[in-house]
């Protein structure tokens, strides 16, 4: 048992869940305005890659992250334009975006760095690990919470910020309104599209951060396909968390813990195939507690007409 | 006849989109340093350039069409099935194991294997449907998550208990099937096999089902407005289970067809790597879940892929740029396709979010 | 002149929704617009509110030409609109719905202030709402009030009310009309769209009549009559309806001690017992939100009751699915035509097939031709403006869709029919048709349960009237003894005393 | 009659058929009368897999050296393998090199259809008259690595981080464990699977975990994930090793288990061009030098780390010799 639960579990879980959480927050923003973003994986991959490119050329992690945000935002804008203005199917664009990201990063890896597979440079400096002064001293908690990359803390801050934005600010209120009933929002002169663009753009920024945490925070390198399905897990976290910041955070936490936990299960006699199922199975089990609304209620409240 | 006029009116759109997509692709090719014309020529050849390539494209399209039809029938009924990947894996695995262990004449075993494949995919999918209908567990999430569980399970099965221990034994794959069981090829020496005919038959059947039958009508009404359907006496749970079974069953059949007609064994990860599932789902979405449109879209998407293979083989444009061109084309064409097919909605529904 | 619209035309493809319409409004005036379903009233208002751009024509506010690119522009010019279909955020509170667009606070949304302002506003105009309640939990009448308060909150000078009384009880209608009167005294002007001509007559100063997108008359209320209005609207005089006395026979529907859970702690339906006999129309009167919807859902198989039994023609169908109810002899005109009654994206023929699909089938195949022929028949018989049966349902105007649904359900030829709000939002011509059909069904031996918030309708059609209040049946009146006053009293929980 | 054999004759002994060549009497040894075309068809994108990267490099090197035309065709996924192989065979390539068991099925189908073409398959055995097979005994090198790890470890716990739990990897993990136990029977060997080939972040976490569980040597066997293992090692100061190519850095990555796929491709092309090509099975183990371990039977590009004593290297060399001599039999966990 002691093998299963140790400090490293929580410490590692916190690190591992950060990219998922960041992307899932982005997914939640999109979902709130009616854009079901299956392209998180691709955006995150572009984020991870451009962070490394930025780091390579500018030699600073700050600039690298800024560069990454810039790049991913471009793709997010394209995404938004296709879905919002040209009314392409969001899911199709999302899938195509994943394809595009995979091809483009691999190709650019080859053209920019003349390597295949991975770009790794010993001289490259990743994100610093921050020791949080006071927290660090607390016995158990300190070991878990301290010594992570700034993006880990940023992710936590962003959860709070998003909560504040949604439930305390006027902008956030209108944002939620635009998603809740776009027709009504438009009838009040609320520019629904603007919020949709904003959500997609913010999602791009968040995915850039998620990617940067992966390629500069957790490791300092880029490898092809290094997001390894995290974008889809983020999507699940978005849905499981019902697109609310706290829910999404809880879902990501659940997933991160289960993932870290499943690794530890590998040591025990079970074949790794089954241990790897654990996070997914637990997530499904968790959904029995976060039920859907009954479809009748759901359909009734989503019906635009009330007469 | 009105319909044809509408269709004709919607044609210039897609044409312009394809042109735009090709233009955008040209930029990608130019950056990669390839010759644009040559690259497109090779792309065409890779997809349709010879009878071999054409049948190869058709062969690859077979599972994609089936998956797409499966996705389509679910979408039409308002259920979002993103679980084709897992359903296909289980279908393929079940078919392979049946083919290996059930005795009997080849044709018989082949048919039984396909039925078992359908049942495996269908039940897995219906399981997700059941959880939604009975416990209100979101279908979208479960189907997505069940993918991971199914593929991991299938991997385990062929990595351990049913691993092929003949030959090098280094692969996670089942044993090779007896060639009496193999689905016949449509043309000697060409890749396309009888599964393609099954896929086309499924397409026609689905079209007839949706447009002509009572149950198909009820399914469509359920998709358009579930309350209306329930009000009108459609029983949601049985319909949901049935539709999800059909949807997963088609994905299972896709897996079974690949195993029995193409790969002759279940190979770990082969379906996932080829991205049959997502391509199929994309085809269904592109065509607004119209069965015939789905098949056409599937064929088109696959042609982009096999065309990309042609490019990789015969030019110096690297493999990845093939992906990029493909993605760019899809992005642009999606737009017009969808706009062309979609009739204008009152006040514009929230941006075509399919959920 | 506060508002002047000149030569407004609007084309949707081949459809000319508005043709060269002139319309004006003075300060403090109520200027009503009446017309058949699809006459173009809503379209004209959507143009005024900036939701649509006119194909041609100009709008002047206080003499100055104005262009409204979107509703925000219109709101800025002091125009507010209460939409025919509510534009509310279901998951938000009442206060949030009212203040949205002009929320108190700078960046931070001051919800306390919002509630305070809403309370003050509610006080000022005498329109009662609970600012903290969520809209999903509010009955339609309350939602209507929220809509009006929202417009007032936005500081509108010109208030458009598109069929505001469709869901209100007589009492509420009275309050609304009273509120309109108060507000006009304070200088607000109203554009009132309604199919209820007596309301229009009592509230409006002037009336514009539209037919087929054209103005067929602008009348001073004091110098016109309901008859003249209806003639201008429909283009023919309405026939007087004659209703024979009922001859009830065996019990068709029998409900015993039925209870249904509500969203709160109180049951929505509380131990209701009732029956309907063949050949009679039983009306249920009540303010909307007193359990009628839940009752109907429970006796049509759409929700499972917590307690009690429902039987149809002697078969116990309690807790069964809607399919079994229908098999046992139910047809159902639902209270909300878009939520329950239609699939907007389907064709008219498809929407018209529902419930008939199994009867019009052979070996599981739908008889496409028979279906279309039937729907075409209804289109003729009920004069439904639907174009062809292949048209999309959502392109039908509300009244025409309602006629389609009524036709569909009557054609089920079942012994029992639920008619919930059968004429809501429907013009007088269509109302006439629907009423005739319901009576004919009764005369053919059908048992009809009529639920309507429209007292005149209840009184006109019912042979027996039940009154629902807070989930219970609080009174039963025979055709002769019922009057609007008695019913109104019972509906608000008053005791029945002779 | 194999086309390639005719060619070999024609060129292996130019003087034997003088009538045949009106070409310059003195042809340069490395430029044959006709430029050969050689294709390498990989079963998956070369991507992150050093195994395929090496093959590609071997082909390039040989191609340039021997003046043959060459082309690498990457298959995007298993479903495209057959089409690629078929097209290559139908094209004008003289020799088609493929690799790994993933291509077995396709090769068995296509090679018989083109009896005049020459094929080679690397890393597995296909018994056909026009196919040369090259197999590796990686488990022998893994055994050496395991022994080395056990010698380096002070804690008595070592680990390895493996890409995915597929049979092939048993060759590595099995040999590794056997080798480690041969040196220290009580040693604890941790094994963790990343669950993918492209996830260095997770591989790193696994390495950190194994380290926290006491492992002071963690072997990377997770394709590109190894880079994550190396990072973990650098952060925590434990030792590690790489695969396929020599990625020793003299600090943390102190060993590398080698598999000479580049040399094998090079040799194959060389044989073909020089006419000594034959359709048989080549099996490369420690004995043939096709696999190995840095500092033991191969050189390392970085200087030997002091974590490994010369004494240990000598012991390992002895083990190597014993394996070569057949005194130690390493189990192939696949068989
Ligand atoms: N966006 C549109 N596209 C096509 N036709 C439209 C559109 N909007 C309205 N119409 C048509 O314009 C006509 C006028 O519609 P409008 O809603 O203004 O009628 P209305 O007078 O409000 O009817 P009702 O009494 O039912 O509310 C109808 O025939 C309708 O079908
Ligand atoms: N895209 C469209 N194409 C055709 N007609 C449309 C379209 N959008 C709206 N309409 C029609 O325009 C009119 C305006 O819609 P509105 O929301 O006012 O409903 P309505 O018809 O007036 O319904 P109601 O009276 O009771 O419930 C309706 O007749 C509607 O069918
Ligand atoms: Mg209207
Ligand atoms: Mg109306």
CSV table of N, CA, C and O and ligand atoms in Angstrom, one decimal, chain A residues 183 305 307, chain B residues 344-348, chain C residues 12 15 17 37-39 41-43 46 52 81 83-85 87 162-163 195 337-338 391-402 424-426, ligand 2:
chain,number,residue,atom,x,y,z
A,183,UNK,N,-29.7,33.2,-29.2
A,183,UNK,CA,-30.8,34.0,-29.9
A,183,UNK,C,-31.2,35.1,-29.0
A,183,UNK,O,-31.3,36.3,-29.4
A,305,UNK,N,-37.9,27.9,-28.1
A,305,UNK,CA,-39.2,28.5,-27.9
A,305,UNK,C,-39.7,28.1,-26.5
A,305,UNK,O,-39.5,27.1,-25.9
A,307,UNK,N,-43.0,28.9,-25.7
A,307,UNK,CA,-44.5,28.7,-25.8
A,307,UNK,C,-44.8,27.5,-26.6
A,307,UNK,O,-44.4,27.5,-27.8
B,344,UNK,N,-30.7,26.7,-44.6
B,344,UNK,CA,-30.6,27.8,-43.6
B,344,UNK,C,-31.6,27.6,-42.5
B,344,UNK,O,-32.7,27.3,-42.7
B,345,UNK,N,-31.1,27.8,-41.3
B,345,UNK,CA,-31.9,27.6,-40.1
B,345,UNK,C,-32.4,29.0,-39.7
B,345,UNK,O,-31.7,30.0,-39.9
B,346,UNK,N,-33.5,28.9,-39.0
B,346,UNK,CA,-34.1,30.1,-38.5
B,346,UNK,C,-33.1,30.7,-37.5
B,346,UNK,O,-32.6,30.1,-36.6
B,347,UNK,N,-32.8,31.9,-37.8
B,347,UNK,CA,-31.8,32.7,-36.9
B,347,UNK,C,-30.5,32.1,-36.7
B,347,UNK,O,-29.7,32.5,-36.0
B,348,UNK,N,-30.2,31.0,-37.5
B,348,UNK,CA,-28.9,30.4,-37.4
B,348,UNK,C,-28.8,29.7,-36.0
B,348,UNK,O,-28.7,30.3,-35.0
C,12,UNK,N,-38.4,37.6,-48.2
C,12,UNK,CA,-37.6,36.4,-47.9
C,12,UNK,C,-37.6,35.6,-49.1
C,12,UNK,O,-38.6,34.8,-49.3
C,15,UNK,N,-41.0,35.0,-50.7
C,15,UNK,CA,-42.0,35.4,-49.8
C,15,UNK,C,-41.9,36.9,-49.6
C,15,UNK,O,-40.9,37.4,-49.2
C,17,UNK,N,-43.0,39.3,-47.1
C,17,UNK,CA,-43.5,39.3,-45.7
C,17,UNK,C,-44.2,40.7,-45.4
C,17,UNK,O,-45.2,40.7,-44.8
C,37,UNK,N,-52.3,34.9,-39.0
C,37,UNK,CA,-51.0,34.3,-38.8
C,37,UNK,C,-50.2,34.5,-40.1
C,37,UNK,O,-50.8,34.2,-41.2
C,38,UNK,N,-49.0,34.9,-40.0
C,38,UNK,CA,-48.2,35.0,-41.2
C,38,UNK,C,-48.5,36.3,-42.0
C,38,UNK,O,-48.0,36.5,-43.1
C,39,UNK,N,-49.2,37.2,-41.4
C,39,UNK,CA,-49.6,38.5,-42.1
C,39,UNK,C,-48.4,39.4,-42.2
C,39,UNK,O,-48.3,40.3,-43.0
C,41,UNK,N,-46.7,40.7,-39.2
C,41,UNK,CA,-46.6,41.6,-38.0
C,41,UNK,C,-45.3,41.5,-37.3
C,41,UNK,O,-44.6,42.5,-37.1
C,42,UNK,N,-44.9,40.2,-37.0
C,42,UNK,CA,-43.6,40.0,-36.4
C,42,UNK,C,-42.5,40.5,-37.2
C,42,UNK,O,-41.5,41.2,-36.7
C,43,UNK,N,-42.6,40.3,-38.5
C,43,UNK,CA,-41.5,40.7,-39.4
C,43,UNK,C,-41.3,42.2,-39.3
C,43,UNK,O,-40.2,42.7,-39.2
C,46,UNK,N,-39.6,43.0,-36.1
C,46,UNK,CA,-38.2,42.7,-36.1
C,46,UNK,C,-37.3,43.7,-36.9
C,46,UNK,O,-36.2,43.9,-36.5
C,52,UNK,N,-33.8,42.6,-38.2
C,52,UNK,CA,-33.9,42.3,-39.7
C,52,UNK,C,-33.7,43.6,-40.4
C,52,UNK,O,-34.0,44.7,-39.8
C,81,UNK,N,-38.5,45.5,-27.0
C,81,UNK,CA,-39.4,44.5,-27.6
C,81,UNK,C,-39.5,43.3,-26.7
C,81,UNK,O,-38.6,42.8,-26.2
C,83,UNK,N,-40.6,39.7,-27.1
C,83,UNK,CA,-40.8,38.8,-28.2
C,83,UNK,C,-41.9,37.9,-28.0
C,83,UNK,O,-42.2,37.5,-26.9
C,84,UNK,N,-42.5,37.5,-29.1
C,84,UNK,CA,-43.5,36.5,-29.1
C,84,UNK,C,-43.1,35.2,-28.5
C,84,UNK,O,-43.7,34.6,-27.7
C,85,UNK,N,-41.9,34.8,-28.8
C,85,UNK,CA,-41.2,33.7,-28.1
C,85,UNK,C,-40.2,34.3,-27.2
C,85,UNK,O,-39.4,35.1,-27.6
C,87,UNK,N,-37.4,35.6,-25.0
C,87,UNK,CA,-35.9,35.6,-25.1
C,87,UNK,C,-35.3,35.7,-23.7
C,87,UNK,O,-34.8,36.7,-23.3
C,162,UNK,N,-45.3,41.7,-28.6
C,162,UNK,CA,-45.7,40.8,-29.7
C,162,UNK,C,-46.5,39.7,-29.0
C,162,UNK,O,-45.9,38.8,-28.4
C,163,UNK,N,-47.8,39.7,-29.2
C,163,UNK,CA,-48.7,38.7,-28.6
C,163,UNK,C,-48.4,38.5,-27.1
C,163,UNK,O,-48.0,37.4,-26.7
C,195,UNK,N,-53.9,38.7,-31.2
C,195,UNK,CA,-55.0,38.1,-32.0
C,195,UNK,C,-56.3,38.3,-31.2
C,195,UNK,O,-57.4,37.9,-31.7
C,337,UNK,N,-46.3,23.9,-29.0
C,337,UNK,CA,-46.2,23.2,-30.3
C,337,UNK,C,-44.8,23.0,-30.8
C,337,UNK,O,-44.5,22.1,-31.5
C,338,UNK,N,-43.8,23.8,-30.3
C,338,UNK,CA,-42.5,23.6,-30.8
C,338,UNK,C,-41.7,22.6,-29.9
C,338,UNK,O,-40.9,21.8,-30.4
C,391,UNK,N,-42.2,21.3,-47.5
C,391,UNK,CA,-41.7,22.5,-46.9
C,391,UNK,C,-41.2,22.2,-45.5
C,391,UNK,O,-41.7,21.3,-44.9
C,392,UNK,N,-40.2,23.0,-45.0
C,392,UNK,CA,-39.8,22.7,-43.7
C,392,UNK,C,-40.8,23.2,-42.6
C,392,UNK,O,-41.3,24.3,-42.8
C,393,UNK,N,-40.9,22.5,-41.6
C,393,UNK,CA,-41.9,22.8,-40.6
C,393,UNK,C,-41.6,24.2,-40.0
C,393,UNK,O,-42.5,25.0,-39.7
C,394,UNK,N,-40.3,24.5,-39.8
C,394,UNK,CA,-40.0,25.8,-39.1
C,394,UNK,C,-40.4,27.0,-40.0
C,394,UNK,O,-40.4,28.1,-39.5
C,395,UNK,N,-40.7,26.8,-41.3
C,395,UNK,CA,-41.1,27.9,-42.1
C,395,UNK,C,-42.6,28.2,-41.9
C,395,UNK,O,-43.0,29.2,-42.5
C,396,UNK,N,-43.3,27.4,-41.2
C,396,UNK,CA,-44.7,27.6,-41.0
C,396,UNK,C,-44.8,28.7,-39.9
C,396,UNK,O,-44.1,28.7,-39.0
C,397,UNK,N,-45.8,29.6,-40.1
C,397,UNK,CA,-46.0,30.5,-39.0
C,397,UNK,C,-46.7,29.7,-37.9
C,397,UNK,O,-47.3,28.6,-38.1
C,398,UNK,N,-46.6,30.2,-36.7
C,398,UNK,CA,-47.1,29.5,-35.5
C,398,UNK,C,-48.6,29.0,-35.7
C,398,UNK,O,-48.9,27.9,-35.4
C,399,UNK,N,-49.4,29.9,-36.2
C,399,UNK,CA,-50.8,29.5,-36.3
C,399,UNK,C,-51.0,28.4,-37.3
C,399,UNK,O,-51.8,27.5,-37.1
C,400,UNK,N,-50.3,28.4,-38.4
C,400,UNK,CA,-50.4,27.4,-39.3
C,400,UNK,C,-49.9,26.1,-38.8
C,400,UNK,O,-50.5,25.0,-39.1
C,401,UNK,N,-48.8,26.1,-38.1
C,401,UNK,CA,-48.3,24.9,-37.5
C,401,UNK,C,-49.3,24.3,-36.5
C,401,UNK,O,-49.6,23.1,-36.5
C,402,UNK,N,-50.0,25.2,-35.8
C,402,UNK,CA,-51.0,24.8,-34.8
C,402,UNK,C,-52.1,24.1,-35.5
C,402,UNK,O,-52.6,23.0,-35.1
C,424,UNK,N,-53.6,28.7,-29.0
C,424,UNK,CA,-52.6,29.8,-28.5
C,424,UNK,C,-51.9,30.4,-29.7
C,424,UNK,O,-51.3,29.7,-30.5
C,425,UNK,N,-52.0,31.7,-29.7
C,425,UNK,CA,-51.2,32.4,-30.7
C,425,UNK,C,-51.8,32.3,-32.1
C,425,UNK,O,-51.1,32.6,-33.1
C,426,UNK,N,-53.1,31.9,-32.2
C,426,UNK,CA,-53.6,31.6,-33.5
C,426,UNK,C,-54.6,32.7,-33.8
C,426,UNK,O,-55.3,33.2,-33.0
E,2,LIG,N1,-35.5,30.9,-42.1
E,2,LIG,C1,-36.9,31.0,-42.3
E,2,LIG,N2,-37.4,30.6,-43.4
E,2,LIG,C2,-38.7,30.7,-43.5
E,2,LIG,N3,-39.6,31.2,-42.6
E,2,LIG,C3,-39.1,31.6,-41.5
E,2,LIG,C4,-37.7,31.5,-41.2
E,2,LIG,N4,-37.5,32.0,-40.0
E,2,LIG,C5,-38.7,32.4,-39.6
E,2,LIG,N5,-39.6,32.1,-40.4
E,2,LIG,C6,-41.0,32.4,-40.2
E,2,LIG,O1,-41.1,33.7,-39.8
E,2,LIG,C7,-42.1,33.9,-38.9
E,2,LIG,C8,-41.5,34.6,-37.7
E,2,LIG,O2,-41.3,33.7,-36.6
E,2,LIG,P1,-41.9,34.0,-35.2
E,2,LIG,O3,-40.8,33.6,-34.3
E,2,LIG,O4,-42.4,35.3,-35.1
E,2,LIG,O5,-43.0,32.9,-35.1
E,2,LIG,P2,-44.5,32.9,-35.5
E,2,LIG,O6,-44.7,32.3,-36.8
E,2,LIG,O7,-45.0,34.3,-35.5
E,2,LIG,O8,-45.0,31.9,-34.5
E,2,LIG,P3,-46.2,32.0,-33.4
E,2,LIG,O9,-47.0,33.0,-33.8
E,2,LIG,O10,-47.1,31.7,-32.8
E,2,LIG,O11,-45.7,31.1,-32.6
E,2,LIG,C9,-42.7,32.6,-38.7
E,2,LIG,O12,-43.7,32.5,-39.5
E,2,LIG,C10,-41.6,31.6,-39.1
E,2,LIG,O13,-42.1,30.4,-39.5
